[in-house]
Amino acid sequence: MAYLPYRDDIETPEADEQASIDGIIAGMTQESQTVEQRDGHAVRASHAKSTACVTGEMVVAADLPPELAQGLFASFGTFAVAVRFAQGPGEKLGDRVSTHRGMAIKVFGVEGARLPGHDAPTQDFVLASGTTFPAGTAAGFLRQAKTIGLTVPMPEGAKSAAASIARTINTVLNAVAGSPSPTLDFYGHPFSHPLDECYFSQCPVRFGDHVAKIGAFPVAAEQRALDDWRLDPDQDEDGFRHAAIDYFAENDALFELRAQVWTNADTQPIEDSSVDWPTQDSEYRTIATIRLPRQAAYGAERVRYFDEVMTFRPAHSLAAHRPLGGVMRARMQVYRALSDFRHRQTGIAAANTARITDIPA
């Protein structure tokens, strides 16, 4: 199989892309202001409600083939990691509003040239459920942000009803055509267990000499045993969190980190993240394992640090894993701007956490 090379000119920004990014920042800042005025506290503009805040280790696989032995994964090694699992909305809603989920990973002790402005020896992978980002481009991201902005002032019951409709339609699409809609899943995700979920970069990143998308896949037997688990939100509106706490009280979690290396410029575009890269062109292949041992997954001091202080951003990256494409270029600016807003409002200083020991035990 021929793996396409990374080139510095691999990206082709839209002519008015900066205007779209400025619009995203303005719109999502307004959403955050609306949430703060309603709830009395500024929260993350996306993935506000955490379900587990845990630490563990990542072990890079030994003897990887050349196309996978790239950047951080160039040689066998073990790294400390911090992982935050969260629900998608930029407000803390009851779990009846089950939308997309997030898995943010911070890898510590990373060596190598870093992107400008990133001053810690770390690598962040900001992942979400679903293999694609439905908005696709910076302009699409702006349209999606405007749509979400219209829903923020709505009552929670209306948001729950909208998520339910999206889930129902997607279930029918999957049954009839075998092809559920990523957009509907974004707004109405199944009530599945957060630790039995696959998470993806959705957008490409540089992968050393190549380009790849990244995914985290649950592989522990205890996680796979949760395939049929479903939350009953009528019984517990914080059920995803409680399920994660209960899991980590008794079990380790194990994820395989996998890379889908770029092989076909026609079917695997760099600039449109709404296009699912066909696995027949290149599969997701294991590059490392992430082990999260049993632990107290929601201790008060640690949760405060993860939720209020710690920052996870695509821009916290080695140059060898530089984010690519319009949505990622937008995220590089949007995440910083919204984080700066949130921390100004809360009066809590942000930290680009450099060491695992900075995190409360």
Short mmCIF file of C-alpha atoms in Angstrom, two decimals:
data_model
loop_
_atom_site.label_atom_id
_atom_site.label_comp_id
_atom_site.label_asym_id
_atom_site.label_seq_id
_atom_site.Cartn_x
_atom_site.Cartn_y
_atom_site.Cartn_z
CA MET A 1 0.00 0.00 0.00
CA ALA A 2 1.29 3.48 -0.89
CA TYR A 3 1.17 5.99 1.97
CA LEU A 4 0.99 9.60 0.83
CA PRO A 5 3.67 11.96 2.19
CA TYR A 6 3.05 14.99 4.35
CA ARG A 7 3.91 18.29 2.63
CA ASP A 8 3.97 21.80 4.07
CA ASP A 9 1.57 22.93 1.29
CA ILE A 10 -0.94 20.15 1.94
CA GLU A 11 -3.66 22.58 3.11
CA THR A 12 -5.82 24.89 0.96
CA PRO A 13 -7.63 27.41 3.18
CA GLU A 14 -10.92 28.96 2.04
CA ALA A 15 -10.63 32.53 0.79
CA ASP A 16 -12.80 33.95 3.61
CA GLU A 17 -11.76 31.45 6.28
CA GLN A 18 -10.60 33.99 8.86
CA ALA A 19 -13.98 35.71 8.69
CA SER A 20 -15.63 32.36 9.43
CA ILE A 21 -13.29 31.75 12.37
CA ASP A 22 -13.98 35.23 13.76
CA GLY A 23 -17.71 34.52 13.45
CA ILE A 24 -17.36 31.21 15.30
CA ILE A 25 -15.51 32.89 18.15
CA ALA A 26 -18.08 35.69 18.40
CA GLY A 27 -21.06 33.32 18.27
CA MET A 28 -19.71 30.78 20.74
CA THR A 29 -18.63 33.53 23.12
CA GLN A 30 -22.22 34.80 23.07
CA GLU A 31 -23.44 31.27 23.82
CA SER A 32 -21.05 31.05 26.77
CA GLN A 33 -22.31 34.40 28.05
CA THR A 34 -25.90 33.16 27.83
CA VAL A 35 -25.03 30.03 29.83
CA GLU A 36 -23.12 32.03 32.42
CA GLN A 37 -25.96 34.50 32.89
CA ARG A 38 -28.44 31.65 33.32
CA ASP A 39 -26.36 29.35 35.53
CA GLY A 40 -24.14 31.85 37.33
CA HIS A 41 -20.85 30.27 36.24
CA ALA A 42 -18.86 30.17 33.01
CA VAL A 43 -18.19 26.65 31.70
CA ARG A 44 -16.45 25.16 28.67
CA ALA A 45 -18.05 26.21 25.40
CA SER A 46 -18.18 22.53 24.43
CA HIS A 47 -17.93 19.33 26.48
CA ALA A 48 -18.84 21.23 29.64
CA LYS A 49 -20.17 18.29 31.68
CA SER A 50 -17.44 15.82 32.59
CA THR A 51 -18.22 12.17 33.27
CA ALA A 52 -14.79 10.94 34.42
CA CYS A 53 -11.43 12.62 35.13
CA VAL A 54 -8.73 9.96 35.29
CA THR A 55 -5.02 9.31 34.89
CA GLY A 56 -3.08 6.35 33.56
CA GLU A 57 -0.39 5.49 31.04
CA MET A 58 0.08 5.16 27.31
CA VAL A 59 2.42 2.50 25.96
CA VAL A 60 3.62 2.93 22.38
CA ALA A 61 3.59 -0.37 20.52
CA ALA A 62 6.96 -1.99 19.83
CA ASP A 63 8.24 -2.76 16.32
CA LEU A 64 5.74 -0.63 14.45
CA PRO A 65 6.11 -0.56 10.65
CA PRO A 66 7.69 2.62 9.24
CA GLU A 67 4.42 4.31 8.29
CA LEU A 68 3.19 4.01 11.90
CA ALA A 69 6.49 4.60 13.73
CA GLN A 70 6.14 8.37 13.38
CA GLY A 71 6.41 11.38 15.68
CA LEU A 72 5.47 10.50 19.24
CA PHE A 73 5.11 6.88 18.13
CA ALA A 74 8.55 6.55 16.54
CA SER A 75 9.81 4.16 19.21
CA PHE A 76 8.56 2.00 22.06
CA GLY A 77 7.96 3.95 25.26
CA THR A 78 5.62 4.59 28.18
CA PHE A 79 4.03 7.97 28.93
CA ALA A 80 1.76 9.21 31.71
CA VAL A 81 -1.64 10.43 30.52
CA ALA A 82 -4.60 12.37 31.84
CA VAL A 83 -8.00 11.73 30.25
CA ARG A 84 -11.24 13.69 30.55
CA PHE A 85 -14.48 12.07 29.36
CA ALA A 86 -17.37 14.50 28.82
CA GLN A 87 -20.75 15.12 27.23
CA GLY A 88 -20.86 17.31 24.14
CA PRO A 89 -22.91 20.46 24.91
CA GLY A 90 -21.35 23.68 26.15
CA GLU A 91 -23.71 23.65 29.11
CA LYS A 92 -24.35 21.21 31.93
CA LEU A 93 -27.57 19.49 30.93
CA GLY A 94 -29.29 16.39 32.22
CA ASP A 95 -28.28 13.20 30.45
CA ARG A 96 -31.67 12.99 28.74
CA VAL A 97 -30.01 15.40 26.27
CA SER A 98 -27.59 12.73 25.07
CA THR A 99 -25.51 14.18 22.26
CA HIS A 100 -21.97 13.48 21.03
CA ARG A 101 -19.26 12.72 23.63
CA GLY A 102 -15.63 13.67 24.08
CA MET A 103 -12.41 12.00 25.21
CA ALA A 104 -9.57 14.49 25.71
CA ILE A 105 -6.11 12.95 26.22
CA LYS A 106 -3.01 14.75 27.48
CA VAL A 107 0.25 12.82 27.08
CA PHE A 108 3.12 13.87 29.37
CA GLY A 109 6.90 13.70 29.00
CA VAL A 110 6.85 14.23 25.23
CA GLU A 111 10.03 15.38 23.54
CA GLY A 112 10.43 17.10 20.19
CA ALA A 113 9.72 20.35 18.36
CA ARG A 114 6.37 21.83 19.39
CA LEU A 115 3.93 24.18 17.70
CA PRO A 116 4.44 27.90 18.40
CA GLY A 117 2.87 28.95 21.69
CA HIS A 118 2.93 25.46 23.19
CA ASP A 119 5.46 25.57 26.02
CA ALA A 120 4.90 22.25 27.79
CA PRO A 121 6.33 18.78 27.03
CA THR A 122 2.89 17.39 26.24
CA GLN A 123 0.74 16.22 23.34
CA ASP A 124 -3.04 16.61 23.39
CA PHE A 125 -5.44 14.45 21.38
CA VAL A 126 -8.96 15.94 21.50
CA LEU A 127 -11.31 13.17 20.36
CA ALA A 128 -15.08 12.84 19.98
CA SER A 129 -17.64 10.17 19.16
CA GLY A 130 -18.16 9.75 15.42
CA THR A 131 -15.53 9.40 12.72
CA THR A 132 -16.36 12.75 11.11
CA PHE A 133 -17.03 16.34 12.12
CA PRO A 134 -20.32 16.97 10.29
CA ALA A 135 -19.66 20.67 9.66
CA GLY A 136 -16.74 19.78 7.39
CA THR A 137 -15.09 23.17 6.88
CA ALA A 138 -14.62 26.43 8.78
CA ALA A 139 -17.64 27.89 6.95
CA GLY A 140 -19.66 24.82 7.90
CA PHE A 141 -18.41 25.10 11.48
CA LEU A 142 -19.77 28.67 11.55
CA ARG A 143 -23.18 27.53 10.27
CA GLN A 144 -23.28 24.77 12.90
CA ALA A 145 -22.28 27.20 15.65
CA LYS A 146 -25.12 29.52 14.63
CA THR A 147 -27.60 26.63 14.79
CA ILE A 148 -26.39 25.59 18.24
CA GLY A 149 -26.48 29.20 19.35
CA LEU A 150 -30.21 29.35 18.60
CA THR A 151 -30.84 26.35 20.86
CA VAL A 152 -28.89 27.54 23.93
CA PRO A 153 -31.69 29.77 25.33
CA MET A 154 -34.30 27.03 24.79
CA PRO A 155 -35.72 25.08 27.75
CA GLU A 156 -33.93 21.84 28.53
CA GLY A 157 -37.08 19.88 27.74
CA ALA A 158 -37.02 21.17 24.16
CA LYS A 159 -33.37 20.13 23.80
CA SER A 160 -34.22 16.69 25.14
CA ALA A 161 -37.06 16.35 22.62
CA ALA A 162 -34.80 17.41 19.74
CA ALA A 163 -32.13 14.88 20.79
CA SER A 164 -34.78 12.16 21.01
CA ILE A 165 -36.06 12.92 17.50
CA ALA A 166 -32.52 12.83 16.11
CA ARG A 167 -31.85 9.47 17.80
CA THR A 168 -35.10 7.98 16.52
CA ILE A 169 -34.52 9.03 12.91
CA ASN A 170 -30.95 7.80 13.05
CA THR A 171 -32.07 4.42 14.37
CA VAL A 172 -34.45 4.08 11.42
CA LEU A 173 -31.74 5.13 8.94
CA ASN A 174 -29.37 2.56 10.38
CA ALA A 175 -31.99 -0.19 10.23
CA VAL A 176 -33.17 0.59 6.72
CA ALA A 177 -30.03 1.75 4.94
CA GLY A 178 -27.25 0.70 7.30
CA SER A 179 -25.89 4.26 7.17
CA PRO A 180 -26.79 6.49 10.12
CA SER A 181 -26.33 10.23 9.78
CA PRO A 182 -23.28 11.76 11.53
CA THR A 183 -25.19 15.03 11.86
CA LEU A 184 -28.13 13.38 13.61
CA ASP A 185 -25.74 11.45 15.85
CA PHE A 186 -24.04 14.74 16.79
CA TYR A 187 -27.36 16.04 18.14
CA GLY A 188 -28.85 12.76 19.39
CA HIS A 189 -26.38 10.09 20.45
CA PRO A 190 -27.50 6.69 21.83
CA PHE A 191 -27.67 6.22 25.61
CA SER A 192 -24.61 3.96 25.50
CA HIS A 193 -21.89 3.62 28.13
CA PRO A 194 -19.18 6.30 27.82
CA LEU A 195 -16.40 3.74 28.38
CA ASP A 196 -17.70 1.42 25.65
CA GLU A 197 -17.43 4.16 23.03
CA CYS A 198 -14.97 4.77 20.20
CA TYR A 199 -13.56 8.30 19.96
CA PHE A 200 -11.92 9.96 16.95
CA SER A 201 -9.91 13.01 15.95
CA GLN A 202 -12.47 13.39 13.12
CA CYS A 203 -10.01 15.72 11.35
CA PRO A 204 -6.56 14.78 10.04
CA VAL A 205 -3.27 15.56 11.74
CA ARG A 206 0.28 15.40 10.54
CA PHE A 207 1.71 11.99 11.36
CA GLY A 208 5.44 12.59 11.02
CA ASP A 209 6.27 11.90 7.38
CA HIS A 210 2.61 11.12 6.68
CA VAL A 211 -0.93 12.22 7.59
CA ALA A 212 -3.49 10.33 9.68
CA LYS A 213 -6.71 10.41 11.60
CA ILE A 214 -6.54 9.09 15.17
CA GLY A 215 -9.04 6.92 17.05
CA ALA A 216 -9.33 5.41 20.54
CA PHE A 217 -11.08 2.01 20.69
CA PRO A 218 -12.21 0.27 23.92
CA VAL A 219 -10.77 -3.24 24.16
CA ALA A 220 -10.96 -4.45 27.76
CA ALA A 221 -13.37 -7.37 28.20
CA GLU A 222 -15.19 -5.45 30.93
CA GLN A 223 -15.76 -2.57 28.53
CA ARG A 224 -16.93 -4.76 25.67
CA ALA A 225 -19.36 -6.43 28.05
CA LEU A 226 -21.20 -3.09 28.14
CA ASP A 227 -22.28 -3.26 24.49
CA ASP A 228 -25.93 -3.64 25.46
CA TRP A 229 -25.84 -1.18 28.38
CA ARG A 230 -28.26 1.72 28.03
CA LEU A 231 -28.93 4.60 30.40
CA ASP A 232 -32.47 5.18 31.62
CA PRO A 233 -32.46 8.98 32.05
CA ASP A 234 -35.81 8.78 33.84
CA GLN A 235 -33.92 7.08 36.67
CA ASP A 236 -30.75 9.20 36.68
CA GLU A 237 -30.08 12.48 34.85
CA ASP A 238 -26.37 12.14 35.75
CA GLY A 239 -26.28 8.48 34.83
CA PHE A 240 -23.32 8.60 32.43
CA ARG A 241 -21.15 10.03 35.20
CA HIS A 242 -22.35 7.54 37.76
CA ALA A 243 -21.82 4.67 35.33
CA ALA A 244 -18.22 5.79 34.73
CA ILE A 245 -17.57 6.19 38.46
CA ASP A 246 -18.95 2.70 39.14
CA TYR A 247 -16.88 1.20 36.33
CA PHE A 248 -13.59 2.69 37.51
CA ALA A 249 -14.32 1.67 41.09
CA GLU A 250 -14.06 -1.99 40.04
CA ASN A 251 -12.22 -2.18 36.69
CA ASP A 252 -9.34 -0.93 34.57
CA ALA A 253 -10.20 0.59 31.19
CA LEU A 254 -8.07 -0.18 28.16
CA PHE A 255 -8.17 1.69 24.85
CA GLU A 256 -6.15 1.01 21.74
CA LEU A 257 -4.99 4.22 20.08
CA ARG A 258 -5.07 3.65 16.34
CA ALA A 259 -4.02 5.62 13.26
CA GLN A 260 -5.69 5.67 9.85
CA VAL A 261 -2.85 6.71 7.56
CA TRP A 262 -3.65 8.82 4.47
CA THR A 263 -3.45 6.87 1.22
CA ASN A 264 -5.93 8.40 -1.26
CA ALA A 265 -6.20 12.16 -1.84
CA ASP A 266 -9.46 11.72 -3.77
CA THR A 267 -11.44 9.73 -1.21
CA GLN A 268 -9.67 11.04 1.92
CA PRO A 269 -9.76 14.84 1.71
CA ILE A 270 -7.72 17.02 4.05
CA GLU A 271 -10.03 20.04 3.95
CA ASP A 272 -13.48 18.45 4.41
CA SER A 273 -13.78 16.66 7.73
CA SER A 274 -17.39 15.67 6.99
CA VAL A 275 -16.06 12.99 4.61
CA ASP A 276 -15.44 9.64 6.27
CA TRP A 277 -12.13 8.21 5.10
CA PRO A 278 -12.98 4.77 3.67
CA THR A 279 -11.43 1.96 5.68
CA GLN A 280 -10.99 -0.05 2.48
CA ASP A 281 -8.40 2.57 1.50
CA SER A 282 -6.68 2.36 4.89
CA GLU A 283 -7.69 0.80 8.19
CA TYR A 284 -7.29 2.11 11.72
CA ARG A 285 -4.18 0.31 13.00
CA THR A 286 -2.93 0.15 16.58
CA ILE A 287 -0.06 2.46 17.54
CA ALA A 288 -0.38 2.46 21.35
CA THR A 289 -2.49 1.29 24.28
CA ILE A 290 -3.92 3.55 26.97
CA ARG A 291 -4.51 1.89 30.34
CA LEU A 292 -6.62 3.73 32.88
CA PRO A 293 -6.45 1.75 36.13
CA ARG A 294 -9.28 1.47 38.60
CA GLN A 295 -9.46 4.68 40.61
CA ALA A 296 -11.78 7.29 42.07
CA ALA A 297 -12.92 8.79 38.76
CA TYR A 298 -14.62 11.88 40.13
CA GLY A 299 -12.78 13.14 43.21
CA ALA A 300 -13.73 16.74 44.01
CA GLU A 301 -10.24 18.30 43.88
CA ARG A 302 -9.27 16.48 40.69
CA VAL A 303 -12.54 17.33 38.95
CA ARG A 304 -12.15 20.99 39.85
CA TYR A 305 -8.65 20.94 38.33
CA PHE A 306 -9.75 19.13 35.16
CA ASP A 307 -12.89 21.23 34.67
CA GLU A 308 -11.78 24.68 35.83
CA VAL A 309 -7.99 24.86 35.43
CA MET A 310 -6.72 22.34 32.91
CA THR A 311 -6.78 23.03 29.17
CA PHE A 312 -7.00 20.49 26.33
CA ARG A 313 -6.40 21.92 22.86
CA PRO A 314 -5.38 20.66 19.40
CA ALA A 315 -2.74 23.41 19.49
CA HIS A 316 -0.98 21.62 22.37
CA SER A 317 0.94 19.52 19.90
CA LEU A 318 4.26 18.43 18.57
CA ALA A 319 5.05 19.83 15.14
CA ALA A 320 5.06 16.19 14.01
CA HIS A 321 1.32 15.98 14.79
CA ARG A 322 0.18 19.42 13.64
CA PRO A 323 -3.60 19.63 13.16
CA LEU A 324 -4.67 19.93 9.52
CA GLY A 325 -7.68 21.22 7.59
CA GLY A 326 -10.11 24.10 7.97
CA VAL A 327 -11.94 22.82 11.05
CA MET A 328 -8.64 22.25 12.85
CA ARG A 329 -7.33 25.68 11.83
CA ALA A 330 -10.52 27.11 13.31
CA ARG A 331 -10.19 25.07 16.49
CA MET A 332 -6.63 26.32 16.98
CA GLN A 333 -8.00 29.85 17.42
CA VAL A 334 -11.46 29.08 18.80
CA TYR A 335 -10.32 26.89 21.70
CA ARG A 336 -7.87 29.52 22.90
CA ALA A 337 -10.31 32.42 22.62
CA LEU A 338 -13.13 30.61 24.41
CA SER A 339 -10.79 29.34 27.13
CA ASP A 340 -9.49 32.86 27.67
CA PHE A 341 -13.07 34.12 27.99
CA ARG A 342 -14.03 31.40 30.46
CA HIS A 343 -11.03 31.93 32.69
CA ARG A 344 -11.53 35.71 32.71
CA GLN A 345 -15.11 35.19 33.82
CA THR A 346 -14.33 32.64 36.53
CA GLY A 347 -11.18 34.38 37.74
CA ILE A 348 -9.44 30.99 37.77
CA ALA A 349 -6.07 30.95 36.04
CA ALA A 350 -5.71 28.45 33.21
CA ALA A 351 -2.85 25.95 33.18
CA ASN A 352 -1.11 24.33 30.26
CA THR A 353 -0.38 21.43 32.60
CA ALA A 354 3.19 20.25 32.09
CA ARG A 355 3.51 17.34 34.56
CA ILE A 356 1.22 14.57 35.71
CA THR A 357 2.19 15.47 39.29
CA ASP A 358 0.49 18.88 38.84
CA ILE A 359 -2.86 17.05 38.88
CA PRO A 360 -4.43 16.48 42.32
CA ALA A 361 -4.26 12.83 43.40
#
